[in-house]
Amino acid sequence: LKSGVRVYAFEPDPYAFKVLQASVGDNSNLTLINKAVSDHAGMAKLYFHKNAYADQVMWSRASSLVAEKGNVDQGHFVEVELIDFREFILSLSGPIGLLKMDIEGEEVKVLNALIDAGLTSRIRHIVVETHERIPVLKESTMALRRKIIEKKIKNIDLNWA
């Protein structure tokens, strides 16, 4: 932000969003969006970490749209709005310098949608924290890695975190 670039930040967790809003203050180069990023628009359950009762903000980093994630409480969730990230990218004018993605389990779906729509070429660098440690995501993450290699896509780093 200090360099003058335009930043869009998505945070679906209502507790973390309030802290984010308070910590960044008012900045004309920043747009905070209280929605979850996905490959489609709609509504979904954002499941909170099992320890979220102790500190909702601290444990927000482990919230997930993936009910099968081992550390979430399937009975403790909030309904959140999903944004179709393809549509969001298409709404932006000009190239995008950096996309940092850590969306707790939706990465594979969103990246596949961006690749299939030919939108990854509009983004200079894409860095992603993958979540193949979640058993239900392991196979799809490995398939995405193969797809990136087969299509010779060079601007996606799946080994960021």
mmCIF file with all atom_site columns, C-alpha atoms in Angstrom:
data_model
loop_
_atom_site.group_PDB
_atom_site.id
_atom_site.type_symbol
_atom_site.label_atom_id
_atom_site.label_alt_id
_atom_site.label_comp_id
_atom_site.label_asym_id
_atom_site.label_entity_id
_atom_site.label_seq_id
_atom_site.pdbx_PDB_ins_code
_atom_site.Cartn_x
_atom_site.Cartn_y
_atom_site.Cartn_z
_atom_site.occupancy
_atom_site.B_iso_or_equiv
_atom_site.pdbx_formal_charge
_atom_site.auth_seq_id
_atom_site.auth_comp_id
_atom_site.auth_asym_id
_atom_site.auth_atom_id
_atom_site.pdbx_PDB_model_num
ATOM 1   C CA . LEU A 1 1   ? 0.000   0.000   0.000   1.00 0.00 ? 1   LEU A CA 1
ATOM 2   C CA . LYS A 1 2   ? 2.834   2.403   0.799   1.00 0.00 ? 2   LYS A CA 1
ATOM 3   C CA . SER A 1 3   ? 4.177   1.991   -2.744  1.00 0.00 ? 3   SER A CA 1
ATOM 4   C CA . GLY A 1 4   ? 0.830   3.065   -4.193  1.00 0.00 ? 4   GLY A CA 1
ATOM 5   C CA . VAL A 1 5   ? -0.337  -0.218  -5.660  1.00 0.00 ? 5   VAL A CA 1
ATOM 6   C CA . ARG A 1 6   ? -4.006  -1.165  -5.660  1.00 0.00 ? 6   ARG A CA 1
ATOM 7   C CA . VAL A 1 7   ? -4.808  -3.945  -3.173  1.00 0.00 ? 7   VAL A CA 1
ATOM 8   C CA . TYR A 1 8   ? -7.948  -6.063  -2.889  1.00 0.00 ? 8   TYR A CA 1
ATOM 9   C CA . ALA A 1 9   ? -8.183  -8.204  0.241   1.00 0.00 ? 9   ALA A CA 1
ATOM 10  C CA . PHE A 1 10  ? -10.833 -10.851 0.801   1.00 0.00 ? 10  PHE A CA 1
ATOM 11  C CA . GLU A 1 11  ? -11.641 -12.061 4.310   1.00 0.00 ? 11  GLU A CA 1
ATOM 12  C CA . PRO A 1 12  ? -14.811 -14.085 4.910   1.00 0.00 ? 12  PRO A CA 1
ATOM 13  C CA . ASP A 1 13  ? -14.405 -14.532 8.669   1.00 0.00 ? 13  ASP A CA 1
ATOM 14  C CA . PRO A 1 14  ? -16.501 -11.785 10.291  1.00 0.00 ? 14  PRO A CA 1
ATOM 15  C CA . TYR A 1 15  ? -14.276 -11.589 13.383  1.00 0.00 ? 15  TYR A CA 1
ATOM 16  C CA . ALA A 1 16  ? -11.024 -11.377 11.424  1.00 0.00 ? 16  ALA A CA 1
ATOM 17  C CA . PHE A 1 17  ? -12.595 -8.898  9.002   1.00 0.00 ? 17  PHE A CA 1
ATOM 18  C CA . LYS A 1 18  ? -13.380 -6.438  11.816  1.00 0.00 ? 18  LYS A CA 1
ATOM 19  C CA . VAL A 1 19  ? -9.792  -6.643  13.064  1.00 0.00 ? 19  VAL A CA 1
ATOM 20  C CA . LEU A 1 20  ? -8.471  -6.222  9.524   1.00 0.00 ? 20  LEU A CA 1
ATOM 21  C CA . GLN A 1 21  ? -10.628 -3.142  8.996   1.00 0.00 ? 21  GLN A CA 1
ATOM 22  C CA . ALA A 1 22  ? -9.428  -1.595  12.245  1.00 0.00 ? 22  ALA A CA 1
ATOM 23  C CA . SER A 1 23  ? -5.759  -2.387  11.614  1.00 0.00 ? 23  SER A CA 1
ATOM 24  C CA . VAL A 1 24  ? -5.413  -0.978  8.089   1.00 0.00 ? 24  VAL A CA 1
ATOM 25  C CA . GLY A 1 25  ? -7.402  2.182   8.584   1.00 0.00 ? 25  GLY A CA 1
ATOM 26  C CA . ASP A 1 26  ? -8.627  4.262   5.695   1.00 0.00 ? 26  ASP A CA 1
ATOM 27  C CA . ASN A 1 27  ? -6.594  3.863   2.518   1.00 0.00 ? 27  ASN A CA 1
ATOM 28  C CA . SER A 1 28  ? -7.846  4.773   -0.940  1.00 0.00 ? 28  SER A CA 1
ATOM 29  C CA . ASN A 1 29  ? -5.658  2.066   -2.543  1.00 0.00 ? 29  ASN A CA 1
ATOM 30  C CA . LEU A 1 30  ? -7.215  -0.711  -0.466  1.00 0.00 ? 30  LEU A CA 1
ATOM 31  C CA . THR A 1 31  ? -10.529 -2.463  -0.937  1.00 0.00 ? 31  THR A CA 1
ATOM 32  C CA . LEU A 1 32  ? -11.540 -4.907  1.794   1.00 0.00 ? 32  LEU A CA 1
ATOM 33  C CA . ILE A 1 33  ? -14.155 -7.457  0.786   1.00 0.00 ? 33  ILE A CA 1
ATOM 34  C CA . ASN A 1 34  ? -15.978 -9.481  3.450   1.00 0.00 ? 34  ASN A CA 1
ATOM 35  C CA . LYS A 1 35  ? -16.611 -12.499 1.213   1.00 0.00 ? 35  LYS A CA 1
ATOM 36  C CA . ALA A 1 36  ? -15.047 -15.879 0.506   1.00 0.00 ? 36  ALA A CA 1
ATOM 37  C CA . VAL A 1 37  ? -13.283 -16.535 -2.789  1.00 0.00 ? 37  VAL A CA 1
ATOM 38  C CA . SER A 1 38  ? -14.478 -19.531 -4.804  1.00 0.00 ? 38  SER A CA 1
ATOM 39  C CA . ASP A 1 39  ? -15.081 -20.784 -8.337  1.00 0.00 ? 39  ASP A CA 1
ATOM 40  C CA . HIS A 1 40  ? -18.749 -19.771 -8.153  1.00 0.00 ? 40  HIS A CA 1
ATOM 41  C CA . ALA A 1 41  ? -20.991 -17.210 -6.510  1.00 0.00 ? 41  ALA A CA 1
ATOM 42  C CA . GLY A 1 42  ? -23.409 -18.158 -3.770  1.00 0.00 ? 42  GLY A CA 1
ATOM 43  C CA . MET A 1 43  ? -23.428 -18.920 -0.075  1.00 0.00 ? 43  MET A CA 1
ATOM 44  C CA . ALA A 1 44  ? -21.414 -21.436 1.947   1.00 0.00 ? 44  ALA A CA 1
ATOM 45  C CA . LYS A 1 45  ? -20.618 -22.436 5.494   1.00 0.00 ? 45  LYS A CA 1
ATOM 46  C CA . LEU A 1 46  ? -17.330 -21.143 6.891   1.00 0.00 ? 46  LEU A CA 1
ATOM 47  C CA . TYR A 1 47  ? -16.362 -23.636 9.591   1.00 0.00 ? 47  TYR A CA 1
ATOM 48  C CA . PHE A 1 48  ? -14.453 -22.325 12.597  1.00 0.00 ? 48  PHE A CA 1
ATOM 49  C CA . HIS A 1 49  ? -11.456 -24.001 14.205  1.00 0.00 ? 49  HIS A CA 1
ATOM 50  C CA . LYS A 1 50  ? -12.187 -26.242 17.189  1.00 0.00 ? 50  LYS A CA 1
ATOM 51  C CA . ASN A 1 51  ? -10.421 -23.751 19.485  1.00 0.00 ? 51  ASN A CA 1
ATOM 52  C CA . ALA A 1 52  ? -12.246 -20.703 18.137  1.00 0.00 ? 52  ALA A CA 1
ATOM 53  C CA . TYR A 1 53  ? -14.404 -20.486 21.246  1.00 0.00 ? 53  TYR A CA 1
ATOM 54  C CA . ALA A 1 54  ? -11.264 -19.472 23.192  1.00 0.00 ? 54  ALA A CA 1
ATOM 55  C CA . ASP A 1 55  ? -10.148 -16.768 20.734  1.00 0.00 ? 55  ASP A CA 1
ATOM 56  C CA . GLN A 1 56  ? -12.233 -16.257 17.613  1.00 0.00 ? 56  GLN A CA 1
ATOM 57  C CA . VAL A 1 57  ? -9.730  -13.917 15.938  1.00 0.00 ? 57  VAL A CA 1
ATOM 58  C CA . MET A 1 58  ? -6.562  -15.890 16.662  1.00 0.00 ? 58  MET A CA 1
ATOM 59  C CA . TRP A 1 59  ? -8.084  -19.125 15.381  1.00 0.00 ? 59  TRP A CA 1
ATOM 60  C CA . SER A 1 60  ? -9.650  -17.477 12.328  1.00 0.00 ? 60  SER A CA 1
ATOM 61  C CA . ARG A 1 61  ? -6.509  -18.411 10.388  1.00 0.00 ? 61  ARG A CA 1
ATOM 62  C CA . ALA A 1 62  ? -7.709  -22.021 10.419  1.00 0.00 ? 62  ALA A CA 1
ATOM 63  C CA . SER A 1 63  ? -11.320 -21.450 9.388   1.00 0.00 ? 63  SER A CA 1
ATOM 64  C CA . SER A 1 64  ? -12.318 -23.329 6.260   1.00 0.00 ? 64  SER A CA 1
ATOM 65  C CA . LEU A 1 65  ? -15.073 -23.897 3.743   1.00 0.00 ? 65  LEU A CA 1
ATOM 66  C CA . VAL A 1 66  ? -14.017 -27.565 3.820   1.00 0.00 ? 66  VAL A CA 1
ATOM 67  C CA . ALA A 1 67  ? -16.124 -29.379 6.418   1.00 0.00 ? 67  ALA A CA 1
ATOM 68  C CA . GLU A 1 68  ? -13.780 -32.389 6.270   1.00 0.00 ? 68  GLU A CA 1
ATOM 69  C CA . LYS A 1 69  ? -10.777 -30.371 7.476   1.00 0.00 ? 69  LYS A CA 1
ATOM 70  C CA . GLY A 1 70  ? -9.689  -32.173 10.624  1.00 0.00 ? 70  GLY A CA 1
ATOM 71  C CA . ASN A 1 71  ? -9.350  -29.161 12.907  1.00 0.00 ? 71  ASN A CA 1
ATOM 72  C CA . VAL A 1 72  ? -12.720 -27.490 12.284  1.00 0.00 ? 72  VAL A CA 1
ATOM 73  C CA . ASP A 1 73  ? -15.876 -27.819 14.336  1.00 0.00 ? 73  ASP A CA 1
ATOM 74  C CA . GLN A 1 74  ? -18.628 -28.797 11.890  1.00 0.00 ? 74  GLN A CA 1
ATOM 75  C CA . GLY A 1 75  ? -21.231 -27.504 14.345  1.00 0.00 ? 75  GLY A CA 1
ATOM 76  C CA . HIS A 1 76  ? -19.626 -24.032 14.658  1.00 0.00 ? 76  HIS A CA 1
ATOM 77  C CA . PHE A 1 77  ? -19.900 -22.079 11.427  1.00 0.00 ? 77  PHE A CA 1
ATOM 78  C CA . VAL A 1 78  ? -21.224 -18.931 9.844   1.00 0.00 ? 78  VAL A CA 1
ATOM 79  C CA . GLU A 1 79  ? -22.870 -18.553 6.436   1.00 0.00 ? 79  GLU A CA 1
ATOM 80  C CA . VAL A 1 80  ? -20.690 -16.440 4.133   1.00 0.00 ? 80  VAL A CA 1
ATOM 81  C CA . GLU A 1 81  ? -21.126 -15.040 0.663   1.00 0.00 ? 81  GLU A CA 1
ATOM 82  C CA . LEU A 1 82  ? -18.961 -16.550 -2.077  1.00 0.00 ? 82  LEU A CA 1
ATOM 83  C CA . ILE A 1 83  ? -17.543 -14.482 -4.902  1.00 0.00 ? 83  ILE A CA 1
ATOM 84  C CA . ASP A 1 84  ? -16.779 -16.061 -8.277  1.00 0.00 ? 84  ASP A CA 1
ATOM 85  C CA . PHE A 1 85  ? -13.117 -15.122 -8.567  1.00 0.00 ? 85  PHE A CA 1
ATOM 86  C CA . ARG A 1 86  ? -13.117 -15.440 -12.363 1.00 0.00 ? 86  ARG A CA 1
ATOM 87  C CA . GLU A 1 87  ? -15.756 -12.752 -12.539 1.00 0.00 ? 87  GLU A CA 1
ATOM 88  C CA . PHE A 1 88  ? -13.763 -10.592 -10.143 1.00 0.00 ? 88  PHE A CA 1
ATOM 89  C CA . ILE A 1 89  ? -10.586 -10.916 -12.252 1.00 0.00 ? 89  ILE A CA 1
ATOM 90  C CA . LEU A 1 90  ? -12.553 -10.095 -15.399 1.00 0.00 ? 90  LEU A CA 1
ATOM 91  C CA . SER A 1 91  ? -13.906 -6.953  -13.733 1.00 0.00 ? 91  SER A CA 1
ATOM 92  C CA . LEU A 1 92  ? -10.404 -5.541  -13.228 1.00 0.00 ? 92  LEU A CA 1
ATOM 93  C CA . SER A 1 93  ? -8.761  -3.473  -15.920 1.00 0.00 ? 93  SER A CA 1
ATOM 94  C CA . GLY A 1 94  ? -5.153  -4.013  -16.828 1.00 0.00 ? 94  GLY A CA 1
ATOM 95  C CA . PRO A 1 95  ? -2.650  -6.620  -15.680 1.00 0.00 ? 95  PRO A CA 1
ATOM 96  C CA . ILE A 1 96  ? -2.394  -7.902  -12.115 1.00 0.00 ? 96  ILE A CA 1
ATOM 97  C CA . GLY A 1 97  ? 1.045   -7.941  -10.506 1.00 0.00 ? 97  GLY A CA 1
ATOM 98  C CA . LEU A 1 98  ? 0.519   -10.396 -7.664  1.00 0.00 ? 98  LEU A CA 1
ATOM 99  C CA . LEU A 1 99  ? -2.154  -12.793 -6.501  1.00 0.00 ? 99  LEU A CA 1
ATOM 100 C CA . LYS A 1 100 ? -1.475  -14.273 -3.060  1.00 0.00 ? 100 LYS A CA 1
ATOM 101 C CA . MET A 1 101 ? -3.937  -17.051 -2.331  1.00 0.00 ? 101 MET A CA 1
ATOM 102 C CA . ASP A 1 102 ? -4.519  -18.781 0.994   1.00 0.00 ? 102 ASP A CA 1
ATOM 103 C CA . ILE A 1 103 ? -8.206  -19.567 0.978   1.00 0.00 ? 103 ILE A CA 1
ATOM 104 C CA . GLU A 1 104 ? -8.250  -22.652 3.186   1.00 0.00 ? 104 GLU A CA 1
ATOM 105 C CA . GLY A 1 105 ? -9.225  -25.347 0.747   1.00 0.00 ? 105 GLY A CA 1
ATOM 106 C CA . GLU A 1 106 ? -10.752 -23.519 -2.221  1.00 0.00 ? 106 GLU A CA 1
ATOM 107 C CA . GLU A 1 107 ? -7.401  -22.969 -3.962  1.00 0.00 ? 107 GLU A CA 1
ATOM 108 C CA . VAL A 1 108 ? -7.658  -25.944 -6.328  1.00 0.00 ? 108 VAL A CA 1
ATOM 109 C CA . LYS A 1 109 ? -11.166 -25.058 -7.497  1.00 0.00 ? 109 LYS A CA 1
ATOM 110 C CA . VAL A 1 110 ? -10.292 -21.401 -8.024  1.00 0.00 ? 110 VAL A CA 1
ATOM 111 C CA . LEU A 1 111 ? -7.003  -22.075 -9.820  1.00 0.00 ? 111 LEU A CA 1
ATOM 112 C CA . ASN A 1 112 ? -8.609  -24.654 -12.104 1.00 0.00 ? 112 ASN A CA 1
ATOM 113 C CA . ALA A 1 113 ? -11.323 -22.127 -12.958 1.00 0.00 ? 113 ALA A CA 1
ATOM 114 C CA . LEU A 1 114 ? -8.725  -19.407 -13.686 1.00 0.00 ? 114 LEU A CA 1
ATOM 115 C CA . ILE A 1 115 ? -6.611  -21.756 -15.810 1.00 0.00 ? 115 ILE A CA 1
ATOM 116 C CA . ASP A 1 116 ? -9.619  -23.085 -17.747 1.00 0.00 ? 116 ASP A CA 1
ATOM 117 C CA . ALA A 1 117 ? -10.808 -19.519 -18.441 1.00 0.00 ? 117 ALA A CA 1
ATOM 118 C CA . GLY A 1 118 ? -7.326  -18.481 -19.618 1.00 0.00 ? 118 GLY A CA 1
ATOM 119 C CA . LEU A 1 119 ? -7.073  -15.843 -16.900 1.00 0.00 ? 119 LEU A CA 1
ATOM 120 C CA . THR A 1 120 ? -3.761  -16.830 -15.310 1.00 0.00 ? 120 THR A CA 1
ATOM 121 C CA . SER A 1 121 ? -1.912  -15.030 -18.102 1.00 0.00 ? 121 SER A CA 1
ATOM 122 C CA . ARG A 1 122 ? -3.324  -11.707 -16.804 1.00 0.00 ? 122 ARG A CA 1
ATOM 123 C CA . ILE A 1 123 ? -1.476  -12.205 -13.504 1.00 0.00 ? 123 ILE A CA 1
ATOM 124 C CA . ARG A 1 124 ? 2.306   -11.776 -13.285 1.00 0.00 ? 124 ARG A CA 1
ATOM 125 C CA . HIS A 1 125 ? 2.854   -13.868 -10.130 1.00 0.00 ? 125 HIS A CA 1
ATOM 126 C CA . ILE A 1 126 ? 0.501   -16.260 -8.340  1.00 0.00 ? 126 ILE A CA 1
ATOM 127 C CA . VAL A 1 127 ? 1.630   -17.612 -4.976  1.00 0.00 ? 127 VAL A CA 1
ATOM 128 C CA . VAL A 1 128 ? -0.554  -20.189 -3.282  1.00 0.00 ? 128 VAL A CA 1
ATOM 129 C CA . GLU A 1 129 ? -0.660  -22.028 0.005   1.00 0.00 ? 129 GLU A CA 1
ATOM 130 C CA . THR A 1 130 ? -2.061  -25.426 -0.874  1.00 0.00 ? 130 THR A CA 1
ATOM 131 C CA . HIS A 1 131 ? -3.867  -27.655 1.580   1.00 0.00 ? 131 HIS A CA 1
ATOM 132 C CA . GLU A 1 132 ? -3.238  -31.167 0.318   1.00 0.00 ? 132 GLU A CA 1
ATOM 133 C CA . ARG A 1 133 ? -2.647  -32.175 3.946   1.00 0.00 ? 133 ARG A CA 1
ATOM 134 C CA . ILE A 1 134 ? -6.451  -32.240 4.110   1.00 0.00 ? 134 ILE A CA 1
ATOM 135 C CA . PRO A 1 135 ? -7.102  -35.785 2.833   1.00 0.00 ? 135 PRO A CA 1
ATOM 136 C CA . VAL A 1 136 ? -10.122 -34.820 0.704   1.00 0.00 ? 136 VAL A CA 1
ATOM 137 C CA . LEU A 1 137 ? -7.933  -32.272 -1.181  1.00 0.00 ? 137 LEU A CA 1
ATOM 138 C CA . LYS A 1 138 ? -4.812  -34.382 -1.780  1.00 0.00 ? 138 LYS A CA 1
ATOM 139 C CA . GLU A 1 139 ? -5.786  -35.953 -5.117  1.00 0.00 ? 139 GLU A CA 1
ATOM 140 C CA . SER A 1 140 ? -7.214  -32.756 -6.633  1.00 0.00 ? 140 SER A CA 1
ATOM 141 C CA . THR A 1 141 ? -4.118  -30.791 -5.589  1.00 0.00 ? 141 THR A CA 1
ATOM 142 C CA . MET A 1 142 ? -1.832  -33.351 -7.214  1.00 0.00 ? 142 MET A CA 1
ATOM 143 C CA . ALA A 1 143 ? -3.959  -33.192 -10.391 1.00 0.00 ? 143 ALA A CA 1
ATOM 144 C CA . LEU A 1 144 ? -3.642  -29.396 -10.374 1.00 0.00 ? 144 LEU A CA 1
ATOM 145 C CA . ARG A 1 145 ? 0.147   -29.666 -10.047 1.00 0.00 ? 145 ARG A CA 1
ATOM 146 C CA . ARG A 1 146 ? 0.195   -31.993 -13.080 1.00 0.00 ? 146 ARG A CA 1
ATOM 147 C CA . LYS A 1 147 ? -2.054  -29.647 -15.047 1.00 0.00 ? 147 LYS A CA 1
ATOM 148 C CA . ILE A 1 148 ? 0.256   -26.687 -14.385 1.00 0.00 ? 148 ILE A CA 1
ATOM 149 C CA . ILE A 1 149 ? 3.249   -28.695 -15.595 1.00 0.00 ? 149 ILE A CA 1
ATOM 150 C CA . GLU A 1 150 ? 1.419   -30.065 -18.667 1.00 0.00 ? 150 GLU A CA 1
ATOM 151 C CA . LYS A 1 151 ? 0.218   -26.599 -19.673 1.00 0.00 ? 151 LYS A CA 1
ATOM 152 C CA . LYS A 1 152 ? 3.697   -25.162 -18.993 1.00 0.00 ? 152 LYS A CA 1
ATOM 153 C CA . ILE A 1 153 ? 2.294   -22.452 -16.730 1.00 0.00 ? 153 ILE A CA 1
ATOM 154 C CA . LYS A 1 154 ? 5.249   -20.660 -15.156 1.00 0.00 ? 154 LYS A CA 1
ATOM 155 C CA . ASN A 1 155 ? 3.634   -17.939 -13.050 1.00 0.00 ? 155 ASN A CA 1
ATOM 156 C CA . ILE A 1 156 ? 1.989   -20.160 -10.393 1.00 0.00 ? 156 ILE A CA 1
ATOM 157 C CA . ASP A 1 157 ? 3.981   -21.089 -7.277  1.00 0.00 ? 157 ASP A CA 1
ATOM 158 C CA . LEU A 1 158 ? 2.198   -23.792 -5.278  1.00 0.00 ? 158 LEU A CA 1
ATOM 159 C CA . ASN A 1 159 ? 5.112   -24.127 -2.865  1.00 0.00 ? 159 ASN A CA 1
ATOM 160 C CA . TRP A 1 160 ? 4.802   -20.710 -1.301  1.00 0.00 ? 160 TRP A CA 1
ATOM 161 C CA . ALA A 1 161 ? 4.032   -21.731 2.283   1.00 0.00 ? 161 ALA A CA 1
#
